[in-house]
């Protein structure tokens, strides 16, 4: 009886922490159009609010598993939970963009620590077959619920309270979760834990951060400027040093020999494809719903359910398809469906009367595609290597997802702002300088039309109804959906080719 009670408390702690992690990814995008105005930030600040969290998760991803094995999974989990709770409080009390971004980075460190420890704790405490399956199923459902319903929860909080409560709510939830964790989780360690790959962790994080910084700050610095090129060179050098460090390390964070397994390589391309456009676009989709269609936070969050809910419903079907067909069919099919959804959204933006109805087919098909990919990718990456390398394979899979997410949040923001810039330049020609047009594009990309009129009073005369600004934002989203759709289709082809059974041997040497 005591054991069952402890297991119940443990499962409650793990589920609450996974719920909070999922909510902090999917509920925040609904706030972004308003935060740019409320905290007087820029479009790049809006991107950093999400990317700071993602990059921080990537930074601690591989280190956490090693530290938890060595010093205790419960101890490290509690540390991550406390950090997440305190920094959520900092996020909610932030009064400037810089404070919010730094708090989001620290919050992401706590979130990443919690995420990695969740799986290790469940694996240790639930070892009986049926009980283990139920525990992991419950964890997956709650985590998916946080991701799926996050947009509408964020919209409701934004409408009936302050944006601050999207962050502040996690402080009392963290205290509750901490109580469950201390009472239920049993401490566990791995006495044969591998050494921490410090250099690998640092170099990979620097490479991702520098590349993301180059993309986001490039329009301000000038992509051809000395400072921008030095940042890009720093990213390349850090990545090359990371590859060298992993090659000479006796216990590397990434063992690249696993890429000789076609199923593993094809599945990792699936990880990249899922996060190439689906999750990054979720950051910008609320801007379209609110900035172009004029929806409020609740309606925008509700419409986003069509985008996220299929990711909860489809995975059981994906698992059945995986049993019947090989992953080389299911994963590329999922990527192709995501791309098809983006093309349908492009058509929806082009509709005579664009709205949630015209966007519905695309959002649904993209969500179905993500659902087809998600669990097959995880199962294939861990199942295509030996059992003693499954943890490392899972780490590569998660790293591929988070790194692709961070880079493509920045890349999609660049495509959106450049599309708006091109549209404005075609209309105003020589009336405004390139710097003014770029500033206009960033204001419009963030959905801040009020800030645009305050910064450029002449826009009230030239565009009194805001038609040009709205059409420029719509044009930017046309390019964004095409970019996402075509890009993920190319990745689907690469994945299908790598999986191709005719290869018969390793694709990567």
XYZ file of C-alpha atoms in Angstrom:
509
model
C 0.000 0.000 0.000
C 2.816 2.407 0.949
C 4.598 1.620 -2.317
C 1.444 2.350 -4.328
C 0.973 5.648 -2.501
C 4.547 6.695 -3.237
C 4.149 5.723 -6.881
C 0.943 7.769 -7.110
C 2.702 10.815 -5.648
C 5.650 10.276 -7.997
C 3.385 10.074 -11.030
C 1.597 13.248 -9.885
C 4.938 15.082 -9.601
C 6.105 13.903 -13.025
C 2.772 14.737 -14.688
C 2.535 18.216 -13.153
C 6.105 19.013 -14.206
C 5.466 17.758 -17.757
C 2.250 19.804 -17.908
C 4.143 22.956 -16.928
C 6.898 22.264 -19.455
C 4.363 21.766 -22.266
C 2.393 24.887 -21.314
C 5.513 27.053 -21.347
C 6.107 26.095 -24.977
C 2.581 26.422 -26.362
C 0.805 29.021 -24.192
C 3.392 31.803 -24.578
C 3.036 32.382 -28.381
C -0.470 33.821 -27.886
C 1.070 36.553 -25.716
C 3.774 37.642 -28.157
C 1.800 40.171 -30.261
C 0.857 42.043 -27.079
C 4.209 41.774 -25.296
C 6.001 43.715 -28.040
C 3.726 46.672 -27.290
C 3.446 46.306 -23.503
C 7.172 45.933 -22.801
C 8.298 48.253 -25.624
C 10.456 45.658 -27.325
C 11.373 44.840 -30.901
C 10.473 41.966 -33.190
C 13.824 40.326 -32.371
C 12.930 40.542 -28.663
C 9.736 38.611 -29.394
C 11.795 35.877 -31.063
C 14.248 35.738 -28.168
C 11.413 35.207 -25.667
C 10.871 31.790 -27.235
C 14.424 31.042 -28.308
C 15.966 31.780 -24.915
C 13.834 28.964 -23.468
C 14.654 26.562 -26.313
C 18.413 27.207 -26.343
C 18.574 26.815 -22.564
C 16.841 23.418 -22.804
C 19.392 22.367 -25.425
C 22.270 23.537 -23.216
C 21.388 21.249 -20.291
C 19.931 18.382 -22.297
C 22.856 15.950 -22.337
C 24.535 17.137 -19.141
C 21.423 16.555 -17.041
C 21.269 12.831 -17.708
C 24.891 12.338 -16.629
C 24.545 14.552 -13.530
C 21.285 12.841 -12.529
C 22.864 9.393 -12.871
C 25.840 10.449 -10.756
C 24.305 12.641 -8.040
C 20.757 11.286 -7.896
C 17.776 11.673 -10.216
C 15.450 12.904 -7.471
C 17.961 15.499 -6.290
C 18.599 16.882 -9.780
C 14.878 16.839 -10.614
C 14.079 18.834 -7.459
C 16.817 21.341 -8.325
C 15.352 21.795 -11.812
C 11.837 22.142 -10.404
C 12.893 24.797 -7.866
C 14.765 26.713 -10.578
C 11.748 26.513 -12.900
C 9.363 27.774 -10.200
C 11.533 30.706 -9.100
C 12.325 31.821 -12.651
C 8.630 31.580 -13.612
C 8.061 34.132 -10.855
C 10.819 36.310 -12.334
C 9.185 36.048 -15.787
C 5.827 37.169 -14.437
C 7.342 40.115 -12.553
C 9.480 41.286 -15.492
C 8.953 44.891 -16.562
C 11.392 44.976 -19.484
C 12.094 42.705 -22.422
C 15.710 42.118 -21.373
C 14.656 40.888 -17.905
C 11.960 38.658 -19.417
C 14.382 37.143 -21.943
C 17.014 36.406 -19.281
C 14.347 34.935 -16.989
C 13.094 32.768 -19.871
C 16.620 31.445 -20.391
C 16.902 30.462 -16.724
C 13.380 29.025 -16.841
C 14.437 26.929 -19.839
C 17.378 25.540 -17.865
C 14.961 24.405 -15.155
C 12.504 23.047 -17.725
C 15.203 21.074 -19.550
C 16.438 19.539 -16.289
C 12.886 18.494 -15.365
C 12.221 17.008 -18.799
C 15.260 14.729 -18.833
C 14.783 13.575 -15.226
C 11.103 12.740 -15.796
C 11.887 9.783 -18.044
C 14.690 8.464 -15.814
C 12.512 8.642 -12.685
C 9.554 6.912 -14.345
C 11.841 4.179 -15.709
C 13.307 3.485 -12.266
C 10.175 3.715 -10.115
C 7.742 1.924 -12.451
C 9.387 -1.343 -13.486
C 6.435 -3.758 -13.611
C 5.108 -4.138 -17.144
C 1.470 -3.041 -16.828
C 2.175 -0.359 -14.207
C 5.060 0.962 -16.276
C 2.921 1.205 -19.425
C 0.181 3.063 -17.568
C 2.660 5.484 -16.002
C 4.288 6.338 -19.319
C 0.877 6.596 -21.016
C -0.345 9.027 -18.347
C 2.860 11.055 -18.646
C 2.466 11.246 -22.433
C -1.193 12.279 -22.229
C -0.525 15.053 -19.708
C 2.519 16.323 -21.600
C 0.515 16.337 -24.835
C -2.372 18.104 -23.096
C -0.031 20.906 -22.042
C 1.214 21.289 -25.612
C -2.214 20.877 -27.204
C -4.334 23.096 -24.963
C -1.617 25.637 -24.162
C -2.767 28.170 -26.784
C -6.348 28.361 -25.534
C -5.214 28.426 -21.888
C -2.850 31.280 -22.704
C -5.637 33.091 -24.535
C -8.046 32.707 -21.616
C -5.495 33.985 -19.105
C -4.710 36.916 -21.399
C -8.388 37.830 -21.701
C -9.454 37.482 -18.058
C -6.229 38.386 -16.252
C -2.793 39.764 -17.096
C -0.186 38.207 -19.386
C 1.959 37.873 -16.261
C -0.216 35.027 -14.978
C 0.813 32.786 -17.877
C 4.153 32.672 -16.039
C 3.105 33.327 -12.443
C 0.736 30.347 -12.342
C 3.742 28.028 -12.470
C 5.075 29.272 -9.134
C 2.296 27.755 -6.970
C 2.151 24.723 -9.289
C 5.878 24.211 -8.734
C 5.402 24.309 -4.955
C 2.624 21.707 -5.222
C 4.769 19.544 -7.515
C 7.719 19.872 -5.140
C 5.583 18.475 -2.310
C 4.604 15.467 -4.439
C 8.220 14.909 -5.500
C 9.695 15.025 -1.992
C 7.011 12.680 -0.642
C 6.917 10.163 -3.480
C 10.082 9.933 -5.594
C 12.687 7.420 -4.486
C 16.304 8.436 -4.999
C 18.206 6.470 -7.637
C 21.661 6.614 -9.170
C 23.800 4.843 -11.711
C 27.121 3.959 -10.126
C 28.632 3.459 -13.580
C 27.558 6.879 -14.907
C 29.748 8.191 -17.688
C 31.858 11.318 -17.329
C 30.298 14.681 -18.127
C 31.231 15.841 -21.634
C 31.756 19.475 -20.618
C 33.483 20.628 -23.800
C 30.911 18.992 -26.039
C 28.074 20.668 -24.145
C 29.708 24.121 -24.192
C 30.780 24.043 -27.842
C 27.417 22.809 -29.150
C 25.553 25.452 -27.131
C 27.864 28.208 -28.403
C 27.410 27.062 -32.013
C 23.603 27.080 -31.745
C 23.482 30.398 -29.886
C 25.838 32.152 -32.322
C 23.932 30.900 -35.398
C 20.596 31.939 -33.888
C 22.011 35.338 -32.918
C 23.331 35.837 -36.464
C 19.913 35.140 -37.998
C 17.875 37.216 -35.526
C 20.222 40.208 -35.268
C 21.380 40.052 -38.896
C 18.872 42.637 -40.165
C 20.084 45.092 -37.499
C 23.813 44.393 -37.810
C 23.735 43.868 -41.568
C 24.361 40.328 -42.774
C 27.479 41.436 -44.640
C 28.931 43.473 -41.768
C 32.184 42.485 -40.070
C 30.457 41.879 -36.730
C 27.782 39.638 -38.269
C 30.327 37.637 -40.266
C 32.489 37.189 -37.158
C 29.473 35.816 -35.268
C 28.742 33.394 -38.121
C 32.401 32.344 -38.247
C 32.297 31.801 -34.483
C 29.314 29.491 -34.902
C 31.066 27.448 -37.603
C 34.306 27.209 -35.605
C 32.435 26.185 -32.436
C 30.595 23.461 -34.358
C 33.794 22.124 -35.948
C 35.470 22.078 -32.527
C 32.419 20.245 -31.183
C 32.812 17.555 -33.853
C 36.511 17.219 -32.977
C 35.798 17.095 -29.230
C 33.266 14.309 -29.743
C 35.699 12.382 -31.908
C 38.505 12.375 -29.332
C 36.343 12.061 -26.204
C 36.409 8.592 -24.566
C 32.745 9.065 -23.578
C 31.275 11.478 -26.145
C 27.931 13.184 -25.729
C 27.191 12.264 -29.363
C 28.590 9.054 -30.819
C 28.358 9.829 -34.529
C 28.949 6.214 -35.544
C 25.208 5.629 -34.947
C 24.566 7.636 -38.119
C 25.835 4.627 -40.039
C 22.499 2.973 -39.209
C 20.071 4.059 -41.977
C 16.985 3.775 -39.763
C 18.570 6.009 -37.126
C 19.692 8.609 -39.671
C 16.316 8.641 -41.419
C 14.530 9.081 -38.103
C 16.801 11.995 -37.087
C 15.937 13.704 -40.376
C 12.333 13.167 -39.256
C 13.145 14.982 -35.986
C 14.600 17.859 -37.972
C 11.620 17.889 -40.356
C 9.016 18.041 -37.572
C 10.722 21.055 -36.033
C 11.656 22.720 -39.310
C 8.281 24.390 -39.613
C 5.501 22.936 -37.431
C 6.546 24.099 -33.955
C 8.371 27.281 -35.088
C 5.279 28.353 -37.060
C 3.199 28.036 -33.907
C 5.151 31.047 -32.573
C 4.000 33.184 -35.519
C 0.523 31.827 -36.240
C -1.099 33.857 -33.404
C 0.352 36.993 -35.026
C -1.520 36.123 -38.232
C -4.770 35.409 -36.398
C -4.560 38.594 -34.335
C -2.729 40.948 -36.715
C -4.376 40.028 -40.046
C -7.698 38.475 -39.048
C -8.243 40.664 -35.966
C -9.002 37.816 -33.536
C -8.603 38.333 -29.793
C -6.396 36.109 -27.623
C -9.133 33.609 -26.731
C -10.310 33.149 -30.307
C -6.734 32.892 -31.604
C -5.941 30.261 -28.974
C -9.128 28.343 -29.745
C -8.407 28.307 -33.490
C -4.900 27.040 -32.736
C -6.454 23.896 -31.244
C -6.995 22.652 -34.812
C -3.219 22.865 -35.201
C -2.263 21.151 -31.936
C -5.008 18.665 -31.031
C -4.326 16.220 -33.895
C -0.873 15.721 -32.358
C -2.656 14.104 -29.377
C -5.171 12.012 -31.333
C -3.063 10.641 -34.194
C -0.082 8.945 -32.377
C -2.003 5.690 -31.627
C -2.751 5.414 -35.362
C 0.892 6.159 -36.112
C 1.975 3.305 -33.842
C -0.337 0.891 -35.675
C 1.000 2.039 -39.033
C 4.538 1.578 -37.734
C 3.758 -2.046 -36.864
C 2.265 -2.680 -40.287
C 4.678 -0.657 -42.405
C 8.315 0.209 -41.857
C 9.398 3.620 -40.445
C 10.765 4.481 -43.887
C 7.128 4.832 -45.003
C 5.443 6.314 -41.926
C 7.958 9.058 -41.082
C 8.340 10.495 -44.623
C 4.534 10.288 -44.978
C 4.155 12.348 -41.799
C 6.649 14.947 -43.062
C 4.878 15.085 -46.426
C 1.568 15.685 -44.604
C 3.059 18.553 -42.601
C 4.247 20.120 -45.853
C 0.848 19.593 -47.481
C -0.762 21.331 -44.535
C 1.463 24.363 -45.063
C 0.581 24.510 -48.743
C -3.111 24.350 -47.799
C -2.550 27.210 -45.332
C -0.921 29.167 -48.151
C -4.083 28.631 -50.177
C -6.146 29.638 -47.125
C -4.325 32.963 -46.880
C -5.065 33.470 -50.612
C -8.794 32.795 -50.149
C -11.327 35.461 -51.140
C -12.434 35.732 -47.511
C -9.493 34.484 -45.407
C -10.332 33.352 -41.900
C -10.222 30.376 -39.588
C -12.388 28.368 -41.989
C -9.962 28.836 -44.890
C -7.028 27.973 -42.601
C -8.705 24.944 -41.012
C -7.756 22.284 -43.628
C -4.099 23.274 -43.503
C -3.843 23.408 -39.725
C -5.553 20.020 -39.384
C -3.419 18.291 -42.016
C -0.210 19.704 -40.503
C -1.235 18.505 -37.044
C -2.033 15.053 -38.410
C 1.386 14.950 -40.078
C 3.121 15.849 -36.817
C 1.153 13.132 -35.032
C 2.263 10.591 -37.638
C 5.940 11.490 -37.094
C 6.344 12.108 -33.403
C 6.304 8.705 -31.676
C 7.627 6.729 -34.698
C 10.704 8.988 -34.729
C 11.367 8.376 -31.031
C 10.745 4.629 -31.318
C 12.977 4.330 -34.374
C 15.931 6.324 -33.014
C 16.022 4.315 -29.781
C 15.053 0.974 -31.360
C 17.563 1.042 -34.211
C 20.607 0.950 -31.901
C 21.716 -1.438 -29.144
C 20.087 -1.105 -25.716
C 23.217 0.367 -24.096
C 23.176 3.215 -26.633
C 19.440 3.967 -26.468
C 19.903 6.835 -23.995
C 22.493 8.505 -26.199
C 20.290 7.973 -29.280
C 17.352 9.552 -27.467
C 19.595 12.499 -26.550
C 20.572 13.029 -30.190
C 16.895 12.879 -31.192
C 15.889 15.475 -28.588
C 18.884 17.681 -29.420
C 18.002 17.578 -33.128
C 14.472 18.709 -32.274
C 15.471 21.569 -29.985
C 18.342 22.841 -32.145
C 16.158 22.819 -35.262
C 13.405 24.577 -33.322
C 15.756 27.322 -32.093
C 17.318 27.943 -35.497
C 14.015 27.900 -37.378
C 12.220 30.234 -34.979
C 14.912 32.710 -36.011
C 14.831 31.719 -39.691
C 11.036 31.961 -39.963
C 11.128 35.376 -38.311
C 13.672 36.484 -40.904
C 11.548 35.196 -43.801
C 8.455 36.929 -42.399
C 10.129 40.307 -41.885
C 11.895 40.191 -45.270
C 8.612 39.364 -47.012
C 6.919 42.330 -45.337
C 9.911 44.530 -46.209
C 9.719 43.541 -49.892
C 5.972 44.280 -49.967
C 6.430 47.724 -48.386
C 9.338 48.574 -50.658
C 7.266 47.733 -53.725
C 4.514 50.105 -52.583
C 6.425 53.050 -51.106
C 9.443 52.858 -53.395
C 11.713 55.827 -52.475
C 9.414 57.487 -49.932
C 11.163 55.782 -46.988
C 14.790 54.749 -46.452
C 15.833 51.098 -46.213
C 16.324 51.493 -42.445
C 12.828 52.953 -42.035
C 11.269 50.196 -44.124
C 13.092 47.558 -42.071
C 11.800 49.109 -38.830
C 8.279 49.214 -40.289
C 8.576 45.561 -41.319
C 9.613 44.518 -37.802
C 6.714 46.438 -36.214
C 4.244 44.857 -38.643
C 5.774 41.380 -38.212
C 5.102 41.626 -34.480
C 1.501 42.715 -35.165
C 2.165 46.137 -33.578
C 0.291 48.525 -35.884
C -0.169 51.072 -33.086
C 3.570 51.281 -32.599
C 3.963 51.687 -36.355
C 1.691 54.741 -36.442
C 3.422 56.255 -33.414
C 6.868 55.780 -34.947
C 5.815 56.885 -38.445
C 2.924 59.409 -38.173
C 2.932 59.782 -41.962
C 1.607 56.218 -42.188
C -1.735 57.513 -40.873
C -1.926 59.723 -43.952
C -0.543 57.229 -46.469
C -2.417 54.237 -45.052
C -5.296 55.562 -42.911
C -7.182 52.274 -42.801
C -4.103 50.163 -42.197
C -4.764 48.235 -45.420
C -1.140 48.320 -46.599
C 0.189 47.158 -43.228
C -2.305 44.274 -43.080
C -1.647 43.236 -46.674
C 2.121 43.357 -46.040
C 1.728 41.051 -43.036
C -0.473 38.728 -45.079
C 2.133 38.646 -47.855
C 4.830 37.806 -45.307
C 2.770 34.833 -44.151
C 2.299 33.683 -47.739
C 6.083 33.420 -48.050
C 6.332 31.798 -44.630
C 3.887 29.002 -45.439
C 5.585 28.352 -48.792
C 8.985 28.273 -47.081
C 7.724 25.800 -44.486
C 5.870 23.574 -46.937
C 8.623 23.281 -49.548
C 11.357 22.950 -46.912
C 9.713 20.052 -45.082
C 8.887 18.322 -48.381
C 12.601 18.375 -49.249
C 13.396 16.869 -45.852
C 10.729 14.200 -46.441
C 12.519 13.213 -49.655
C 15.888 13.077 -47.870
C 14.396 10.935 -45.095
C 12.738 8.565 -47.597
C 15.995 8.182 -49.526
C 17.998 7.383 -46.375
C 15.425 4.843 -45.219
C 15.293 3.273 -48.680
C 15.818 -0.486 -48.211
C 17.631 -0.713 -51.513
C 20.541 1.074 -49.842
C 21.218 -2.155 -47.976
C 24.060 -0.595 -46.031
C 25.010 2.547 -44.184
C 24.154 5.818 -45.827
C 26.487 7.962 -43.701
C 30.135 7.013 -43.549
